[in-house]
Every structure is written in C-alpha cells, then in structure tokens.
Amino acid sequence: MIKLVCTDIDGTILKEDFTFSDRVKECIRRMTQEDIKVVLVTGRMHSAAKYIARDLGLDTPIVSYQGGLIIDGEDVLYERCLSSEFSHEIISWARENNIHLNLYSNDKLYVENDDYIAKRYAGERYTTYQVKSFDEIPLVGIHKLLAIDFENPDKVTMWQEEMSERYPELYIVKSTPYFCEFSNKEASKYCAVKFLQEYWGLRDDEILTIGDQDNDIKLLEAGGTKVAMGNGTEGVKAVADYITDSVDNDGFAKAMELFVLEGV
C-alpha cells in the first residue's frame, strides 16, 4: 500500500498554463483524506512552493531547491547549501560567459540585471526578486544557483555537461530545457525523499514518486513505484516503472487512481 506520494510540481501537477485541474486537486484531497502523505518535491524556492501547498490543502513538509531544503511548518528538517567557494566560481563563470544567473540566498531570489529573463522567470512563478550585485551578498546560505537561457536549450545542455565534468563535487542538473541548476551534492530530490523515508520509517514499496524532467530522475529513483509523466523527458521515462498521461490530460490523477486510490 502506498503511504507517501512525492510529486514534482511544474509539468507534473501544475499544467503548462500554470494552473491545476479540478481533477488533480480532488485527487490530492482524496489522498489527504485517506491519510496518504503527499509531499511537494520541487526546484522552486520554499517561499513559492508553500503557497502551492496551501492552495492544495497540504500540511506535509515541503521539499524545495531540488532537495536542498525541507521545511515542516516553521521547522527546518534538512538543509544543504553551496559552499561560498563554489558559489564564487560559478558566479565568475556566468559573468565571463554573459549568462543570466539567479542566486538564492536564505530563501530570497537575487539577480544582477533586471532584464527580460528575470521578469519572465518571476512572472511565471508569481515570485519576487531583488536586483543587487552578487559581490554585495554574503555567499553563505546559498541554496542554489540557476543559469537560464530561454532561447537556446542546446546551450543549457552544454552548460550542464561541461560544468558537471568540471565540478563532480556538485549536483548540476537541467530542471527544464532552459534551466541549469547548481547545488550541493546532497541537495537532490533522491536525498530528500530518502531523508523523509527514514524520518517516517517507511519501506520502499510504500513510496510512489512522480515527475517529468531530468531533475526528476533522482526523484523517481528514490521511490518503490516510479511514474513518469507522458510529457516527460526521455531520461525520466527511461527510469520509470510506468508512464502516465500528460499533465494537460491529468496524468498525475490517472496514475494516483491506478496505484494509490484503487480500492481505497
């Protein structure tokens, strides 16, 4: 019996137009009513993810920053940050190559330029940002750095490959075709789910994980039942036990009805 569902947000339960379908919301309500834990596991900031949890009626811990932070109410259960040394090197790399970089420090978003990328990113996620030279920000409590190129996904793939080779000590992943994320090696969705598994004393077969992007490969690997969205990448589909429908066709709800709510 599934007791814990760990789900990505964007492209998994949140549609391409950044809305939830009624069927997904009702599915989550039913699971919560049956005492099945539903945990959001996202690359988003905690401050952005908590509003989504509230909208869905969830009171479970929230996993944010790809697994770098787990907060239950006001209590920090797990936190892994980038070192100041690595943060400085990645900032220098981005400046040298004219790459837009988001910096997340103590759950606040900073950018150095108030450009189209910053406005689009924040607008699509209903979040705010501060414009400030990164030289003025103490490089402590850095949850992640995010390099963005909305025009050239091949360039983002190149960043991920080259920087992963240069910095094997870090967790570097594409979270969308346009985002390359840099974080602590232990700030992955896998690490976060395994922490919660131990925290609640659950078996592998009591955990279902579901996602759509390459950063969700680690999420799926942590579950006993691994579900990829129909709109997912080939990488995430390759590690899945089951491929459901797309997010716009309520793939999340269909998978939950099959694996979690059937017979409940």
Short mmCIF file of C-alpha atoms in Angstrom, two decimals, residues 24-260:
data_model
loop_
_atom_site.label_atom_id
_atom_site.label_comp_id
_atom_site.label_asym_id
_atom_site.label_seq_id
_atom_site.Cartn_x
_atom_site.Cartn_y
_atom_site.Cartn_z
CA VAL A 24 -5.80 16.84 -9.77
CA LYS A 25 -6.95 18.96 -6.82
CA GLU A 26 -9.71 16.48 -6.00
CA CYS A 27 -7.28 13.57 -6.28
CA ILE A 28 -4.90 15.20 -3.80
CA ARG A 29 -7.81 15.97 -1.47
CA ARG A 30 -8.88 12.31 -1.52
CA MET A 31 -5.37 11.06 -0.75
CA THR A 32 -5.01 13.51 2.13
CA GLN A 33 -8.39 12.40 3.47
CA GLU A 34 -7.15 8.78 3.40
CA ASP A 35 -4.04 9.75 5.43
CA ILE A 36 -1.74 9.24 2.46
CA LYS A 37 1.09 11.75 2.73
CA VAL A 38 1.50 13.93 -0.36
CA VAL A 39 4.78 15.84 -0.43
CA LEU A 40 5.76 18.50 -2.97
CA VAL A 41 9.33 17.97 -4.19
CA THR A 42 10.39 20.90 -6.34
CA GLY A 43 13.24 23.01 -7.59
CA ARG A 44 11.25 26.10 -6.65
CA MET A 45 12.01 28.30 -3.68
CA HIS A 46 10.33 27.34 -0.43
CA SER A 47 8.54 30.67 -0.30
CA ALA A 48 6.99 29.96 -3.72
CA ALA A 49 6.20 26.31 -3.06
CA LYS A 50 4.41 26.91 0.24
CA TYR A 51 1.64 28.88 -1.49
CA ILE A 52 1.06 25.94 -3.81
CA ALA A 53 0.91 23.57 -0.83
CA ARG A 54 -1.61 25.87 0.84
CA ASP A 55 -3.73 26.02 -2.33
CA LEU A 56 -3.78 22.21 -2.41
CA GLY A 57 -4.62 21.90 1.29
CA LEU A 58 -1.34 20.17 2.15
CA ASP A 59 0.26 20.39 5.59
CA THR A 60 3.12 17.96 4.94
CA PRO A 61 6.80 19.03 4.80
CA ILE A 62 7.83 20.83 1.61
CA VAL A 63 10.96 19.85 -0.30
CA SER A 64 12.38 22.81 -2.23
CA TYR A 65 15.59 23.73 -4.10
CA GLN A 66 15.81 20.27 -5.73
CA GLY A 67 16.12 18.70 -2.27
CA GLY A 68 18.37 21.25 -0.62
CA LEU A 69 15.75 22.31 1.92
CA ILE A 70 12.95 20.50 3.75
CA ILE A 71 10.70 22.59 5.97
CA ASP A 72 7.81 21.31 8.06
CA GLY A 73 5.76 24.32 9.11
CA GLU A 74 8.43 26.55 10.62
CA ASP A 75 10.91 23.75 11.35
CA VAL A 76 13.89 23.08 9.09
CA LEU A 77 14.28 19.30 8.86
CA TYR A 78 17.07 19.15 6.27
CA GLU A 79 19.30 21.73 4.60
CA ARG A 80 22.27 21.51 2.25
CA CYS A 81 23.82 24.66 0.74
CA LEU A 82 26.52 25.50 -1.76
CA SER A 83 29.87 26.48 -0.30
CA SER A 84 31.00 30.08 -0.73
CA GLU A 85 33.97 28.85 -2.77
CA PHE A 86 31.85 27.03 -5.36
CA SER A 87 29.29 29.85 -5.40
CA HIS A 88 32.02 32.37 -6.21
CA GLU A 89 33.43 30.20 -9.02
CA ILE A 90 30.05 29.69 -10.68
CA ILE A 91 29.24 33.40 -10.44
CA SER A 92 32.58 34.17 -12.13
CA TRP A 93 31.85 31.62 -14.87
CA ALA A 94 28.43 33.16 -15.54
CA ARG A 95 29.82 36.69 -15.72
CA GLU A 96 32.65 35.67 -18.06
CA ASN A 97 30.18 34.00 -20.43
CA ASN A 98 27.40 36.60 -20.18
CA ILE A 99 24.98 34.06 -18.70
CA HIS A 100 21.95 35.10 -16.67
CA LEU A 101 22.21 33.72 -13.15
CA ASN A 102 19.64 33.55 -10.36
CA LEU A 103 21.09 33.41 -6.85
CA TYR A 104 19.00 32.02 -3.98
CA SER A 105 20.18 33.01 -0.52
CA ASN A 106 18.19 32.41 2.67
CA ASP A 107 15.05 31.87 0.57
CA LYS A 108 15.37 35.14 -1.31
CA LEU A 109 15.97 35.47 -5.05
CA TYR A 110 18.64 37.85 -6.33
CA VAL A 111 19.65 38.82 -9.88
CA GLU A 112 22.34 41.23 -11.03
CA ASN A 113 20.36 42.57 -14.01
CA ASP A 114 16.68 43.48 -14.14
CA ASP A 115 16.27 42.03 -17.61
CA TYR A 116 13.71 40.11 -19.65
CA ILE A 117 14.84 36.78 -18.21
CA ALA A 118 14.38 37.91 -14.61
CA LYS A 119 10.96 39.38 -15.35
CA ARG A 120 9.75 36.31 -17.26
CA TYR A 121 11.04 33.87 -14.65
CA ALA A 122 9.46 35.71 -11.71
CA GLY A 123 6.25 36.48 -13.56
CA GLU A 124 5.59 32.86 -14.47
CA ARG A 125 6.20 31.75 -10.89
CA TYR A 126 4.45 34.56 -9.03
CA THR A 127 7.59 35.34 -7.09
CA THR A 128 9.66 38.45 -6.44
CA TYR A 129 13.35 39.22 -6.81
CA GLN A 130 15.89 41.79 -5.75
CA VAL A 131 18.42 43.38 -8.11
CA LYS A 132 21.81 43.50 -6.45
CA SER A 133 25.45 42.87 -7.26
CA PHE A 134 26.35 39.40 -6.05
CA ASP A 135 29.54 40.98 -4.67
CA GLU A 136 27.35 42.63 -2.04
CA ILE A 137 25.73 39.37 -0.91
CA PRO A 138 27.47 37.16 1.68
CA LEU A 139 27.90 33.82 -0.06
CA VAL A 140 26.51 31.79 2.83
CA GLY A 141 23.18 30.01 2.93
CA ILE A 142 23.17 29.70 -0.87
CA HIS A 143 20.55 27.08 -1.65
CA LYS A 144 21.26 27.05 -5.38
CA LEU A 145 22.38 28.99 -8.43
CA LEU A 146 20.33 28.84 -11.61
CA ALA A 147 21.66 29.61 -15.09
CA ILE A 148 18.93 30.47 -17.62
CA ASP A 149 18.68 30.76 -21.40
CA PHE A 150 15.08 30.89 -22.70
CA GLU A 151 16.22 30.93 -26.34
CA ASN A 152 18.76 28.11 -26.71
CA PRO A 153 18.14 24.82 -24.84
CA ASP A 154 21.14 23.22 -26.57
CA LYS A 155 23.35 25.77 -24.86
CA VAL A 156 21.82 24.82 -21.50
CA THR A 157 22.58 21.16 -22.20
CA MET A 158 26.18 22.13 -22.98
CA TRP A 159 26.45 24.03 -19.66
CA GLN A 160 25.16 21.04 -17.75
CA GLU A 161 27.59 18.63 -19.41
CA GLU A 162 30.65 20.86 -19.22
CA MET A 163 30.10 22.04 -15.65
CA SER A 164 29.27 18.54 -14.37
CA GLU A 165 32.64 17.42 -15.71
CA ARG A 166 34.39 20.41 -14.17
CA TYR A 167 32.64 20.13 -10.78
CA PRO A 168 31.91 16.48 -9.94
CA GLU A 169 31.59 17.58 -6.30
CA LEU A 170 28.34 19.42 -7.11
CA TYR A 171 24.84 18.40 -8.18
CA ILE A 172 24.31 20.04 -11.58
CA VAL A 173 21.11 19.25 -13.46
CA LYS A 174 18.75 20.55 -16.14
CA SER A 175 15.39 21.13 -14.49
CA THR A 176 13.72 22.39 -17.70
CA PRO A 177 15.12 22.73 -21.22
CA TYR A 178 16.08 26.31 -20.27
CA PHE A 179 17.41 25.92 -16.71
CA CYS A 180 20.75 24.58 -15.46
CA GLU A 181 20.87 24.33 -11.67
CA PHE A 182 23.88 24.18 -9.36
CA SER A 183 23.58 22.90 -5.81
CA ASN A 184 25.18 20.84 -3.07
CA LYS A 185 25.79 17.18 -3.96
CA GLU A 186 23.33 16.17 -1.21
CA ALA A 187 20.68 18.64 -2.44
CA SER A 188 18.93 16.24 -4.81
CA LYS A 189 15.37 15.01 -4.80
CA TYR A 190 16.69 11.50 -4.11
CA CYS A 191 18.42 12.61 -0.92
CA ALA A 192 15.32 14.47 0.24
CA VAL A 193 12.96 11.54 -0.30
CA LYS A 194 15.32 9.13 1.42
CA PHE A 195 15.51 11.53 4.38
CA LEU A 196 11.70 11.55 4.64
CA GLN A 197 11.56 7.78 4.23
CA GLU A 198 13.80 7.35 7.26
CA TYR A 199 12.05 10.18 9.12
CA TRP A 200 8.69 8.39 8.81
CA GLY A 201 10.03 4.82 8.90
CA LEU A 202 8.66 3.77 5.51
CA ARG A 203 9.58 0.91 3.20
CA ASP A 204 10.49 1.45 -0.46
CA ASP A 205 7.26 -0.20 -1.61
CA GLU A 206 5.22 2.33 0.38
CA ILE A 207 6.58 5.27 -1.64
CA LEU A 208 5.47 6.49 -5.06
CA THR A 209 7.48 9.14 -6.89
CA ILE A 210 6.34 11.04 -9.99
CA GLY A 211 7.88 13.71 -12.22
CA ASP A 212 8.57 14.91 -15.74
CA GLN A 213 12.06 16.43 -16.15
CA ASP A 214 15.66 15.23 -15.93
CA ASN A 215 15.94 16.59 -12.39
CA ASP A 216 13.14 14.15 -11.52
CA ILE A 217 15.27 11.15 -12.45
CA LYS A 218 16.71 11.28 -8.94
CA LEU A 219 13.19 11.67 -7.56
CA LEU A 220 11.94 8.57 -9.35
CA GLU A 221 14.97 6.56 -8.30
CA ALA A 222 14.02 7.13 -4.65
CA GLY A 223 10.57 5.55 -4.99
CA GLY A 224 9.36 1.98 -4.90
CA THR A 225 6.83 2.85 -7.61
CA LYS A 226 8.28 5.19 -10.23
CA VAL A 227 5.95 7.13 -12.52
CA ALA A 228 6.93 9.43 -15.39
CA MET A 229 4.58 11.93 -16.97
CA GLY A 230 3.61 11.48 -20.62
CA ASN A 231 5.10 14.92 -21.29
CA GLY A 232 8.33 13.89 -19.56
CA THR A 233 11.84 13.74 -20.97
CA GLU A 234 13.24 10.53 -22.42
CA GLY A 235 15.62 10.38 -19.46
CA VAL A 236 12.92 10.34 -16.82
CA LYS A 237 10.80 7.89 -18.82
CA ALA A 238 13.74 5.50 -19.02
CA VAL A 239 13.86 5.01 -15.23
CA ALA A 240 10.08 4.80 -14.75
CA ASP A 241 8.05 1.69 -13.98
CA TYR A 242 5.03 3.31 -15.59
CA ILE A 243 4.42 6.23 -17.97
CA THR A 244 1.14 8.02 -17.39
CA ASP A 245 -0.70 10.58 -19.50
CA SER A 246 0.47 14.16 -19.95
CA VAL A 247 -0.01 16.92 -17.38
CA ASP A 248 -2.64 18.61 -19.55
CA ASN A 249 -4.57 15.31 -19.68
CA ASP A 250 -4.49 14.78 -15.89
CA GLY A 251 -1.71 12.19 -16.00
CA PHE A 252 -0.97 12.68 -12.30
CA ALA A 253 -4.57 11.96 -11.26
CA LYS A 254 -4.77 8.94 -13.58
CA ALA A 255 -1.64 7.44 -12.02
CA MET A 256 -2.87 8.07 -8.48
CA GLU A 257 -6.22 6.47 -9.28
CA LEU A 258 -4.39 3.41 -10.60
CA PHE A 259 -1.65 2.94 -7.97
CA VAL A 260 -2.86 4.72 -4.83
#
